[in-house]
């Protein structure tokens, strides 16, 4: 009698063990699915920056017909926009839905931390560049516009600059927030293991 009870208990324990393993696998699949969605959102933000930069290049070249700024200013601006597109593409290229599906979560966490750091590095470069660019642009406009038109142009540029700055900062913060949320999820999952 005791042997049968012991065998039954072993079978039940084995059945319970398989059930727990199956639920753990399902839980990890659900977590990875949620992470893939978040990474897709982060990469869409990156593509927004890339497309905006690339579309701005021909627009800026075309705008020289309206405001004939110097050729050097035009090329420096286009070079900066191309660099922004390339940099954004490169820092997002290491983080994809496939990476989430196949890599260990700690590898994914390192890539997320790297992405956040690269976004902050870009700010350290781009903000000083944009400040210098703004002063250069004002100087360029002052040389080609009459004083009355120059005042109106400065108001328009200030409004456009503030709107662009707010949108850019908002998108930057969305990426940072999404990365932080993913890192918290990874930390929770890693803490449970």
XYZ file of N, CA, C and O in Angstrom:
772
model
N 0.824 -1.185 0.000
C 0.000 0.000 0.000
C 0.872 1.253 0.000
O 0.598 2.181 -0.731
N 1.888 1.252 0.812
C 2.757 2.427 0.890
C 3.509 2.634 -0.417
O 3.762 3.754 -0.818
N 3.886 1.570 -1.083
C 4.607 1.675 -2.338
C 3.728 2.312 -3.403
O 4.180 3.161 -4.169
N 2.450 1.897 -3.456
C 1.516 2.494 -4.418
C 1.307 3.980 -4.127
O 1.270 4.794 -5.055
N 1.159 4.330 -2.883
C 0.978 5.743 -2.503
C 2.227 6.549 -2.862
O 2.129 7.668 -3.360
N 3.367 5.953 -2.606
C 4.629 6.626 -2.922
C 4.776 6.826 -4.431
O 5.170 7.900 -4.890
N 4.417 5.803 -5.214
C 4.462 5.922 -6.677
C 3.470 6.963 -7.170
O 3.766 7.751 -8.086
N 2.270 6.966 -6.585
C 1.271 7.980 -6.960
C 1.780 9.385 -6.650
O 1.609 10.316 -7.449
N 2.400 9.536 -5.500
C 2.936 10.849 -5.118
C 4.048 11.268 -6.078
O 4.131 12.437 -6.482
N 4.889 10.329 -6.496
C 5.956 10.635 -7.444
C 5.376 11.072 -8.789
O 5.856 12.015 -9.416
N 4.350 10.350 -9.252
C 3.705 10.698 -10.522
C 3.069 12.086 -10.439
O 3.190 12.885 -11.369
N 2.396 12.356 -9.322
C 1.773 13.670 -9.153
C 2.828 14.780 -9.087
O 2.642 15.858 -9.660
N 3.925 14.483 -8.410
C 5.014 15.453 -8.321
C 5.626 15.707 -9.699
O 5.897 16.857 -10.062
N 5.826 14.654 -10.471
C 6.363 14.800 -11.827
C 5.391 15.573 -12.715
O 5.797 16.447 -13.492
N 4.098 15.279 -12.597
C 3.078 15.990 -13.362
C 3.066 17.482 -12.988
O 3.011 18.347 -13.862
N 3.161 17.760 -11.710
C 3.200 19.150 -11.233
C 4.445 19.870 -11.747
O 4.376 21.026 -12.174
N 5.566 19.156 -11.732
C 6.820 19.739 -12.220
C 6.716 20.102 -13.696
O 7.122 21.190 -14.113
N 6.147 19.208 -14.523
C 5.970 19.500 -15.950
C 5.020 20.675 -16.157
O 5.237 21.518 -17.027
N 3.988 20.734 -15.350
C 3.021 21.825 -15.448
C 3.674 23.167 -15.120
O 3.466 24.162 -15.819
N 4.490 23.214 -14.084
C 5.188 24.442 -13.692
C 6.166 24.865 -14.796
O 6.237 26.054 -15.149
N 6.901 23.899 -15.359
C 7.844 24.217 -16.443
C 7.112 24.791 -17.657
O 7.569 25.759 -18.266
N 5.967 24.206 -17.993
C 5.182 24.694 -19.134
C 4.686 26.121 -18.872
O 4.760 26.986 -19.739
N 4.225 26.391 -17.663
C 3.756 27.742 -17.320
C 4.906 28.744 -17.327
O 4.726 29.892 -17.740
N 6.094 28.313 -16.890
C 7.259 29.209 -16.941
C 7.606 29.564 -18.374
O 7.906 30.711 -18.688
N 7.542 28.547 -19.269
C 7.826 28.816 -20.682
C 6.791 29.771 -21.273
O 7.125 30.689 -22.012
N 5.509 29.541 -20.938
C 4.465 30.440 -21.427
C 4.656 31.855 -20.882
O 4.486 32.831 -21.602
N 5.025 31.953 -19.609
C 5.262 33.261 -18.997
C 6.403 33.987 -19.682
O 6.308 35.185 -19.969
N 7.474 33.275 -19.977
C 8.613 33.899 -20.652
C 8.229 34.324 -22.059
O 8.618 35.398 -22.523
N 7.415 33.503 -22.760
C 6.973 33.883 -24.105
C 6.137 35.157 -24.050
O 6.298 36.041 -24.892
N 5.257 35.257 -23.066
C 4.428 36.461 -22.942
C 5.289 37.681 -22.631
O 5.075 38.760 -23.186
N 6.262 37.511 -21.753
C 7.160 38.616 -21.405
C 7.959 39.042 -22.631
O 8.077 40.230 -22.935
N 8.500 38.086 -23.364
C 9.286 38.419 -24.562
C 8.404 39.080 -25.631
O 8.849 39.979 -26.331
N 7.154 38.633 -25.729
C 6.237 39.256 -26.684
C 6.003 40.722 -26.319
O 6.059 41.603 -27.186
N 5.759 40.994 -25.049
C 5.569 42.376 -24.596
C 6.830 43.202 -24.834
O 6.760 44.366 -25.245
N 7.987 42.601 -24.600
C 9.256 43.297 -24.831
C 9.460 43.586 -26.316
O 9.938 44.659 -26.681
N 9.103 42.629 -27.171
C 9.232 42.859 -28.614
C 8.369 44.037 -29.053
O 8.790 44.841 -29.885
N 7.176 44.136 -28.491
C 6.309 45.268 -28.835
C 6.934 46.589 -28.398
O 6.909 47.570 -29.140
N 7.522 46.603 -27.213
C 8.157 47.825 -26.705
C 9.381 48.178 -27.560
O 9.593 49.343 -27.881
N 10.162 47.183 -27.948
C 11.330 47.429 -28.802
C 10.873 47.942 -30.170
O 11.500 48.841 -30.736
N 9.784 47.406 -30.692
C 9.255 47.902 -31.963
C 8.883 49.374 -31.839
O 9.138 50.173 -32.749
N 8.288 49.743 -30.711
C 7.946 51.150 -30.467
C 9.206 52.015 -30.419
O 9.255 53.092 -31.032
N 10.227 51.541 -29.720
C 11.491 52.284 -29.640
C 12.093 52.460 -31.035
O 12.539 53.551 -31.397
N 12.082 51.406 -31.833
C 12.661 51.492 -33.175
C 11.824 52.376 -34.105
O 12.380 53.032 -34.991
N 10.506 52.419 -33.893
C 9.682 53.357 -34.676
C 10.082 54.799 -34.364
O 10.123 55.644 -35.261
N 10.387 55.073 -33.101
C 10.853 56.416 -32.737
C 12.176 56.716 -33.454
O 12.380 57.822 -33.948
N 13.054 55.728 -33.516
C 14.318 55.906 -34.224
C 14.090 56.176 -35.704
O 14.719 57.066 -36.285
N 13.174 55.417 -36.325
C 12.882 55.643 -37.737
C 12.272 57.019 -37.962
O 12.506 57.649 -39.000
N 11.494 57.504 -37.000
C 10.948 58.862 -37.090
C 12.091 59.864 -37.235
O 12.059 60.735 -38.109
N 13.116 59.742 -36.385
C 14.267 60.651 -36.442
C 15.022 60.506 -37.759
O 15.432 61.495 -38.368
N 15.226 59.272 -38.207
C 15.960 59.029 -39.453
C 15.225 59.648 -40.637
O 15.807 60.389 -41.440
N 13.932 59.368 -40.745
C 13.145 59.879 -41.870
C 13.069 61.402 -41.824
O 13.238 62.069 -42.853
N 12.844 61.952 -40.635
C 12.783 63.411 -40.512
C 14.090 64.052 -40.961
O 14.087 65.045 -41.694
N 15.212 63.481 -40.551
C 16.517 64.023 -40.953
C 16.714 63.930 -42.458
O 17.149 64.897 -43.098
N 16.397 62.777 -43.034
C 16.612 62.589 -44.472
C 15.680 63.450 -45.318
O 16.081 63.961 -46.368
N 14.440 63.627 -44.875
C 13.496 64.482 -45.604
C 13.918 65.946 -45.499
O 13.708 66.729 -46.431
N 14.526 66.316 -44.396
C 14.940 67.708 -44.190
C 16.068 68.128 -45.124
O 16.191 69.314 -45.446
N 16.890 67.184 -45.554
C 18.030 67.535 -46.420
C 17.566 68.146 -47.745
O 17.952 69.276 -48.068
N 16.732 67.455 -48.530
C 16.305 68.089 -49.789
C 15.446 69.333 -49.546
O 15.514 70.290 -50.328
N 14.674 69.323 -48.469
C 13.871 70.503 -48.148
C 14.778 71.709 -47.887
O 14.508 72.809 -48.369
N 15.852 71.502 -47.152
C 16.751 72.615 -46.848
C 17.458 73.094 -48.117
O 17.623 74.302 -48.329
N 17.857 72.153 -48.969
C 18.500 72.544 -50.229
C 17.515 73.349 -51.082
O 17.866 74.383 -51.652
N 16.272 72.897 -51.159
C 15.254 73.616 -51.919
C 15.009 75.002 -51.322
O 14.815 75.970 -52.061
N 15.023 75.109 -49.996
C 14.727 76.395 -49.346
C 15.780 77.453 -49.658
O 15.538 78.644 -49.457
N 16.940 77.054 -50.156
C 17.963 78.035 -50.557
C 17.461 78.916 -51.686
O 17.966 80.018 -51.880
N 16.469 78.440 -52.438
C 15.876 79.274 -53.489
C 15.123 80.453 -52.882
O 15.067 81.520 -53.474
N 14.535 80.243 -51.710
C 13.764 81.293 -51.043
C 14.684 82.175 -50.202
O 14.604 83.402 -50.254
N 15.523 81.533 -49.401
C 16.487 82.251 -48.558
C 17.887 81.810 -48.972
O 18.360 80.761 -48.537
N 18.533 82.584 -49.816
C 19.838 82.147 -50.347
C 20.969 82.262 -49.317
O 21.788 83.152 -49.362
N 20.987 81.317 -48.392
C 22.079 81.269 -47.415
C 23.342 80.787 -48.124
O 23.287 80.272 -49.242
N 24.471 80.934 -47.466
C 25.730 80.549 -48.100
C 25.778 79.050 -48.372
O 25.130 78.249 -47.696
N 26.557 78.712 -49.356
C 26.697 77.306 -49.726
C 27.329 76.504 -48.583
O 26.929 75.367 -48.318
N 28.301 77.088 -47.899
C 28.932 76.410 -46.767
C 27.906 76.097 -45.680
O 27.871 74.979 -45.151
N 27.072 77.071 -45.377
C 26.033 76.859 -44.357
C 25.097 75.729 -44.772
O 24.741 74.870 -43.964
N 24.727 75.727 -46.034
C 23.836 74.681 -46.546
C 24.476 73.303 -46.408
O 23.847 72.366 -45.931
N 25.743 73.173 -46.807
C 26.411 71.866 -46.748
C 26.656 71.411 -45.316
O 26.542 70.221 -45.021
N 26.988 72.338 -44.428
C 27.181 71.965 -43.026
C 25.860 71.467 -42.429
O 25.817 70.454 -41.729
N 24.780 72.159 -42.759
C 23.464 71.745 -42.262
C 23.087 70.370 -42.801
O 22.651 69.494 -42.040
N 23.252 70.176 -44.093
C 22.921 68.879 -44.692
C 23.816 67.765 -44.145
O 23.355 66.645 -43.915
N 25.084 68.079 -43.917
C 25.991 67.099 -43.323
C 25.561 66.706 -41.923
O 25.591 65.519 -41.556
N 25.135 67.687 -41.140
C 24.659 67.404 -39.783
C 23.417 66.524 -39.831
O 23.301 65.552 -39.069
N 22.476 66.830 -40.718
C 21.252 66.029 -40.836
C 21.567 64.598 -41.277
O 20.986 63.642 -40.759
N 22.502 64.451 -42.217
C 22.896 63.108 -42.664
C 23.575 62.341 -41.531
O 23.319 61.148 -41.333
N 24.421 63.033 -40.774
C 25.086 62.400 -39.629
C 24.060 61.969 -38.578
O 24.159 60.874 -38.018
N 23.061 62.814 -38.345
C 22.009 62.468 -37.384
C 21.258 61.220 -37.828
O 20.988 60.318 -37.018
N 20.930 61.135 -39.108
C 20.218 59.962 -39.628
C 21.071 58.705 -39.500
O 20.599 57.657 -39.042
N 22.341 58.805 -39.893
C 23.243 57.655 -39.831
C 23.446 57.196 -38.386
O 23.362 55.996 -38.086
N 23.718 58.126 -37.489
C 23.950 57.795 -36.083
C 22.718 57.111 -35.487
O 22.832 56.076 -34.814
N 21.552 57.677 -35.747
C 20.321 57.091 -35.211
C 20.111 55.690 -35.755
O 19.768 54.764 -35.008
N 20.328 55.524 -37.047
C 20.181 54.186 -37.641
C 21.154 53.187 -36.996
O 20.771 52.069 -36.656
N 22.393 53.593 -36.823
C 23.400 52.685 -36.264
C 23.087 52.292 -34.825
O 23.241 51.123 -34.457
N 22.667 53.251 -34.002
C 22.425 52.894 -32.596
C 21.163 52.061 -32.428
O 21.050 51.311 -31.454
N 20.240 52.148 -33.376
C 19.030 51.316 -33.292
C 19.222 49.953 -33.951
O 18.437 49.040 -33.695
N 20.242 49.812 -34.781
C 20.399 48.574 -35.544
C 20.717 47.363 -34.672
O 20.457 46.236 -35.073
N 21.269 47.590 -33.493
C 21.621 46.459 -32.626
C 20.438 45.943 -31.816
O 20.530 44.889 -31.200
N 19.340 46.685 -31.814
C 18.188 46.301 -31.005
C 16.999 46.072 -31.927
O 16.472 46.998 -32.517
N 16.608 44.807 -32.068
C 15.483 44.477 -32.939
C 14.617 43.434 -32.245
O 14.986 42.875 -31.214
N 13.469 43.172 -32.835
C 12.571 42.156 -32.282
C 13.242 40.785 -32.281
O 13.032 39.980 -31.375
N 14.089 40.530 -33.286
C 14.790 39.243 -33.350
C 15.785 39.105 -32.195
O 15.971 38.022 -31.651
N 16.419 40.214 -31.842
C 17.362 40.194 -30.708
C 16.612 39.813 -29.436
O 17.078 38.992 -28.649
N 15.440 40.395 -29.240
C 14.633 40.097 -28.052
C 14.258 38.617 -28.043
O 14.261 37.970 -27.000
N 13.938 38.065 -29.195
C 13.484 36.672 -29.269
C 14.594 35.671 -28.983
O 14.353 34.640 -28.355
N 15.831 35.981 -29.393
C 16.866 34.940 -29.303
C 17.946 35.185 -28.259
O 18.604 34.265 -27.834
N 18.162 36.439 -27.869
C 19.260 36.750 -26.960
C 18.860 36.556 -25.494
O 17.692 36.636 -25.143
N 19.860 36.334 -24.678
C 19.649 36.274 -23.233
C 19.212 37.658 -22.757
O 19.636 38.675 -23.314
N 18.366 37.699 -21.756
C 17.817 38.977 -21.307
C 18.895 39.954 -20.837
O 18.757 41.168 -20.997
N 19.976 39.453 -20.292
C 21.042 40.359 -19.845
C 21.738 41.012 -21.038
O 22.163 42.165 -20.964
N 21.823 40.300 -22.162
C 22.378 40.880 -23.387
C 21.454 41.983 -23.895
O 21.914 43.054 -24.304
N 20.156 41.714 -23.847
C 19.175 42.722 -24.248
C 19.295 43.949 -23.344
O 19.271 45.090 -23.819
N 19.462 43.721 -22.039
C 19.597 44.832 -21.087
C 20.824 45.677 -21.426
O 20.756 46.913 -21.414
N 21.941 45.036 -21.745
C 23.151 45.790 -22.117
C 22.911 46.634 -23.372
O 23.360 47.778 -23.457
N 22.192 46.075 -24.328
C 21.908 46.822 -25.558
C 20.974 48.006 -25.277
O 21.129 49.073 -25.878
N 20.032 47.820 -24.378
C 19.142 48.928 -24.003
C 19.915 50.037 -23.291
O 19.706 51.225 -23.566
N 20.796 49.644 -22.401
C 21.622 50.643 -21.690
C 22.496 51.385 -22.692
O 22.632 52.613 -22.633
N 23.050 50.651 -23.645
C 23.885 51.274 -24.671
C 23.060 52.264 -25.507
O 23.531 53.360 -25.822
N 21.841 51.889 -25.842
C 20.981 52.778 -26.623
C 20.699 54.073 -25.854
O 20.807 55.166 -26.409
N 20.373 53.931 -24.577
C 20.117 55.123 -23.754
C 21.356 56.017 -23.683
O 21.251 57.237 -23.833
N 22.511 55.408 -23.481
C 23.750 56.183 -23.400
C 24.061 56.874 -24.727
O 24.490 58.031 -24.747
N 23.828 56.185 -25.830
C 24.087 56.778 -27.142
C 23.142 57.944 -27.429
O 23.541 58.923 -28.044
N 21.903 57.846 -26.978
C 20.982 58.975 -27.120
C 21.493 60.173 -26.334
O 21.444 61.311 -26.815
N 21.987 59.920 -25.134
C 22.511 61.026 -24.324
C 23.803 61.594 -24.925
O 24.023 62.803 -24.888
N 24.641 60.745 -25.483
C 25.864 61.230 -26.147
C 25.508 62.132 -27.330
O 26.169 63.140 -27.572
N 24.485 61.740 -28.061
C 24.068 62.557 -29.195
C 23.651 63.951 -28.721
O 23.969 64.949 -29.362
N 22.938 64.016 -27.609
C 22.549 65.325 -27.065
C 23.773 66.160 -26.718
O 23.789 67.371 -26.959
N 24.792 65.522 -26.163
C 26.009 66.258 -25.797
C 26.693 66.850 -27.026
O 27.355 67.886 -26.936
N 26.550 66.207 -28.165
C 27.115 66.734 -29.404
C 26.153 67.707 -30.086
O 26.546 68.787 -30.516
N 24.882 67.310 -30.190
C 23.958 68.066 -31.036
C 23.517 69.393 -30.428
O 23.325 70.361 -31.163
N 23.352 69.463 -29.119
C 22.900 70.726 -28.525
C 23.919 71.841 -28.758
O 23.540 72.912 -29.244
N 25.211 71.640 -28.464
C 26.166 72.710 -28.782
C 26.208 73.033 -30.286
O 26.307 74.195 -30.673
N 26.118 72.001 -31.118
C 26.113 72.235 -32.562
C 24.926 73.104 -32.961
O 25.073 74.056 -33.732
N 23.739 72.775 -32.451
C 22.531 73.529 -32.810
C 22.615 74.964 -32.308
O 22.181 75.889 -33.002
N 23.185 75.181 -31.133
C 23.344 76.551 -30.627
C 24.230 77.360 -31.578
O 23.884 78.482 -31.973
N 25.354 76.790 -31.979
C 26.244 77.474 -32.935
C 25.532 77.666 -34.268
O 25.605 78.732 -34.892
N 24.803 76.637 -34.701
C 24.070 76.695 -35.965
C 23.053 77.834 -35.948
O 22.904 78.558 -36.948
N 22.332 78.000 -34.835
C 21.326 79.063 -34.728
C 21.977 80.443 -34.897
O 21.487 81.287 -35.654
N 23.095 80.667 -34.191
C 23.780 81.955 -34.328
C 24.271 82.168 -35.773
O 24.182 83.267 -36.312
N 24.776 81.121 -36.378
C 25.232 81.203 -37.762
C 24.057 81.523 -38.688
O 24.153 82.355 -39.589
N 22.913 80.861 -38.467
C 21.714 81.082 -39.292
C 21.226 82.523 -39.164
O 20.880 83.164 -40.169
N 21.204 83.048 -37.942
C 20.805 84.438 -37.724
C 21.726 85.364 -38.508
O 21.271 86.308 -39.170
N 23.004 85.091 -38.443
C 23.985 85.915 -39.174
C 23.761 85.839 -40.682
O 23.828 86.853 -41.393
N 23.477 84.622 -41.164
C 23.204 84.444 -42.590
C 21.954 85.235 -43.004
O 21.956 85.913 -44.026
N 20.895 85.139 -42.209
C 19.653 85.840 -42.549
C 19.813 87.358 -42.467
O 19.248 88.082 -43.293
N 20.542 87.809 -41.487
C 20.760 89.254 -41.336
C 21.458 89.827 -42.583
O 21.167 90.942 -43.012
N 22.336 89.041 -43.175
C 23.085 89.516 -44.350
C 22.223 89.579 -45.612
O 22.511 90.375 -46.506
N 21.160 88.764 -45.692
C 20.390 88.710 -46.942
C 19.007 89.344 -46.851
O 18.365 89.550 -47.869
N 18.523 89.650 -45.637
C 17.164 90.191 -45.482
C 17.186 91.644 -45.039
O 18.093 92.072 -44.320
N 16.147 92.368 -45.435
C 15.990 93.744 -44.949
C 15.611 93.690 -43.467
O 15.102 92.670 -42.981
N 15.824 94.765 -42.715
C 15.524 94.753 -41.274
C 14.075 94.395 -40.942
O 13.824 93.688 -39.973
N 13.106 94.843 -41.748
C 11.699 94.531 -41.466
C 11.418 93.037 -41.645
O 10.769 92.398 -40.818
N 11.900 92.507 -42.732
C 11.686 91.083 -43.008
C 12.496 90.230 -42.036
O 12.034 89.169 -41.604
N 13.684 90.691 -41.667
C 14.529 89.954 -40.732
C 13.798 89.736 -39.403
O 13.820 88.634 -38.853
N 13.121 90.779 -38.898
C 12.378 90.649 -37.622
C 11.286 89.592 -37.731
O 11.136 88.748 -36.841
N 10.531 89.620 -38.821
C 9.472 88.622 -39.019
C 10.061 87.224 -39.152
O 9.520 86.250 -38.606
N 11.160 87.123 -39.878
C 11.812 85.818 -40.055
C 12.296 85.268 -38.719
O 12.187 84.066 -38.461
N 12.823 86.138 -37.858
C 13.315 85.684 -36.553
C 12.173 85.171 -35.679
O 12.317 84.162 -34.986
N 11.024 85.840 -35.748
C 9.859 85.378 -34.985
C 9.417 84.009 -35.501
O 9.185 83.082 -34.720
N 9.346 83.873 -36.818
C 8.962 82.582 -37.412
C 9.957 81.483 -37.049
O 9.568 80.366 -36.705
N 11.227 81.797 -37.134
C 12.261 80.817 -36.793
C 12.199 80.433 -35.323
O 12.380 79.254 -34.971
N 11.956 81.416 -34.452
C 11.875 81.127 -33.020
C 10.694 80.205 -32.720
O 10.834 79.225 -31.973
N 9.541 80.490 -33.324
C 8.362 79.637 -33.113
C 8.635 78.226 -33.641
O 8.387 77.229 -32.951
N 9.159 78.134 -34.864
C 9.483 76.822 -35.432
C 10.532 76.085 -34.629
O 10.444 74.872 -34.431
N 11.536 76.820 -34.143
C 12.586 76.195 -33.337
C 12.065 75.652 -32.020
O 12.431 74.544 -31.605
N 11.190 76.415 -31.380
C 10.617 75.956 -30.105
C 9.753 74.723 -30.337
O 9.853 73.728 -29.609
N 8.910 74.768 -31.367
C 8.047 73.613 -31.663
C 8.895 72.391 -31.995
O 8.670 71.299 -31.473
N 9.898 72.567 -32.846
C 10.791 71.452 -33.200
C 11.551 70.929 -32.000
O 11.712 69.717 -31.834
N 12.019 71.848 -31.153
C 12.739 71.436 -29.949
C 11.864 70.644 -29.001
O 12.293 69.623 -28.443
N 10.623 71.082 -28.825
C 9.687 70.373 -27.938
C 9.385 68.981 -28.486
O 9.401 67.992 -27.742
N 9.126 68.896 -29.793
C 8.837 67.586 -30.402
C 10.054 66.664 -30.281
O 9.933 65.505 -29.885
N 11.239 67.183 -30.598
C 12.452 66.384 -30.503
C 12.722 65.903 -29.085
O 13.058 64.737 -28.865
N 12.568 66.814 -28.115
C 12.804 66.432 -26.719
C 11.770 65.407 -26.260
O 12.106 64.456 -25.558
N 10.519 65.585 -26.701
C 9.457 64.628 -26.341
C 9.785 63.237 -26.897
O 9.662 62.237 -26.185
N 10.208 63.178 -28.160
C 10.565 61.887 -28.762
C 11.772 61.274 -28.055
O 11.816 60.070 -27.808
N 12.746 62.099 -27.713
C 13.930 61.630 -26.983
C 13.497 61.007 -25.649
O 13.947 59.915 -25.283
N 12.625 61.699 -24.937
C 12.172 61.201 -23.634
C 11.332 59.930 -23.778
O 11.384 59.058 -22.913
N 10.570 59.809 -24.859
C 9.800 58.584 -25.085
C 10.732 57.382 -25.218
O 10.470 56.322 -24.649
N 11.797 57.551 -25.978
C 12.757 56.449 -26.150
C 13.416 56.127 -24.811
O 13.528 54.957 -24.428
N 13.847 57.148 -24.074
C 14.490 56.928 -22.770
C 13.526 56.212 -21.813
O 13.923 55.264 -21.122
N 12.268 56.655 -21.787
C 11.274 56.056 -20.887
C 11.005 54.603 -21.273
O 10.945 53.725 -20.409
N 10.856 54.339 -22.565
C 10.604 52.969 -23.023
C 11.778 52.046 -22.682
O 11.573 50.915 -22.248
N 12.991 52.535 -22.859
C 14.173 51.740 -22.490
C 14.184 51.455 -20.994
O 14.460 50.322 -20.573
N 13.871 52.458 -20.187
C 13.853 52.269 -18.732
C 12.787 51.260 -18.326
O 13.030 50.411 -17.457
N 11.616 51.329 -18.957
C 10.549 50.368 -18.641
C 10.980 48.951 -18.998
O 10.743 48.008 -18.236
N 11.616 48.791 -20.146
C 12.106 47.468 -20.533
C 13.172 46.959 -19.573
O 13.181 45.784 -19.211
N 14.062 47.840 -19.161
C 15.100 47.438 -18.206
C 14.479 47.009 -16.875
O 14.938 46.046 -16.257
N 13.431 47.703 -16.453
C 12.738 47.303 -15.215
C 12.103 45.930 -15.378
O 12.159 45.102 -14.463
N 11.489 45.679 -16.540
C 10.897 44.365 -16.786
C 11.958 43.274 -16.744
O 11.745 42.217 -16.147
N 13.077 43.519 -17.370
C 14.162 42.528 -17.386
C 14.661 42.290 -15.971
O 14.920 41.151 -15.577
N 14.788 43.358 -15.192
C 15.248 43.217 -13.810
C 14.264 42.386 -12.985
O 14.665 41.523 -12.209
N 12.954 42.627 -13.203
C 11.945 41.846 -12.471
C 12.029 40.373 -12.845
O 11.978 39.507 -11.982
N 12.125 40.103 -14.144
C 12.184 38.710 -14.610
C 13.463 38.050 -14.115
O 13.449 36.917 -13.652
N 14.573 38.761 -14.190
C 15.861 38.200 -13.753
C 15.860 37.966 -12.253
O 16.467 37.016 -11.772
N 15.173 38.808 -11.506
C 15.104 38.660 -10.048
C 14.293 37.442 -9.642
O 14.519 36.850 -8.595
N 13.323 37.062 -10.501
C 12.490 35.899 -10.184
C 13.220 34.603 -10.421
O 12.898 33.585 -9.860
N 14.207 34.627 -11.327
C 14.900 33.374 -11.687
C 15.840 32.928 -10.578
O 16.357 33.634 -9.817
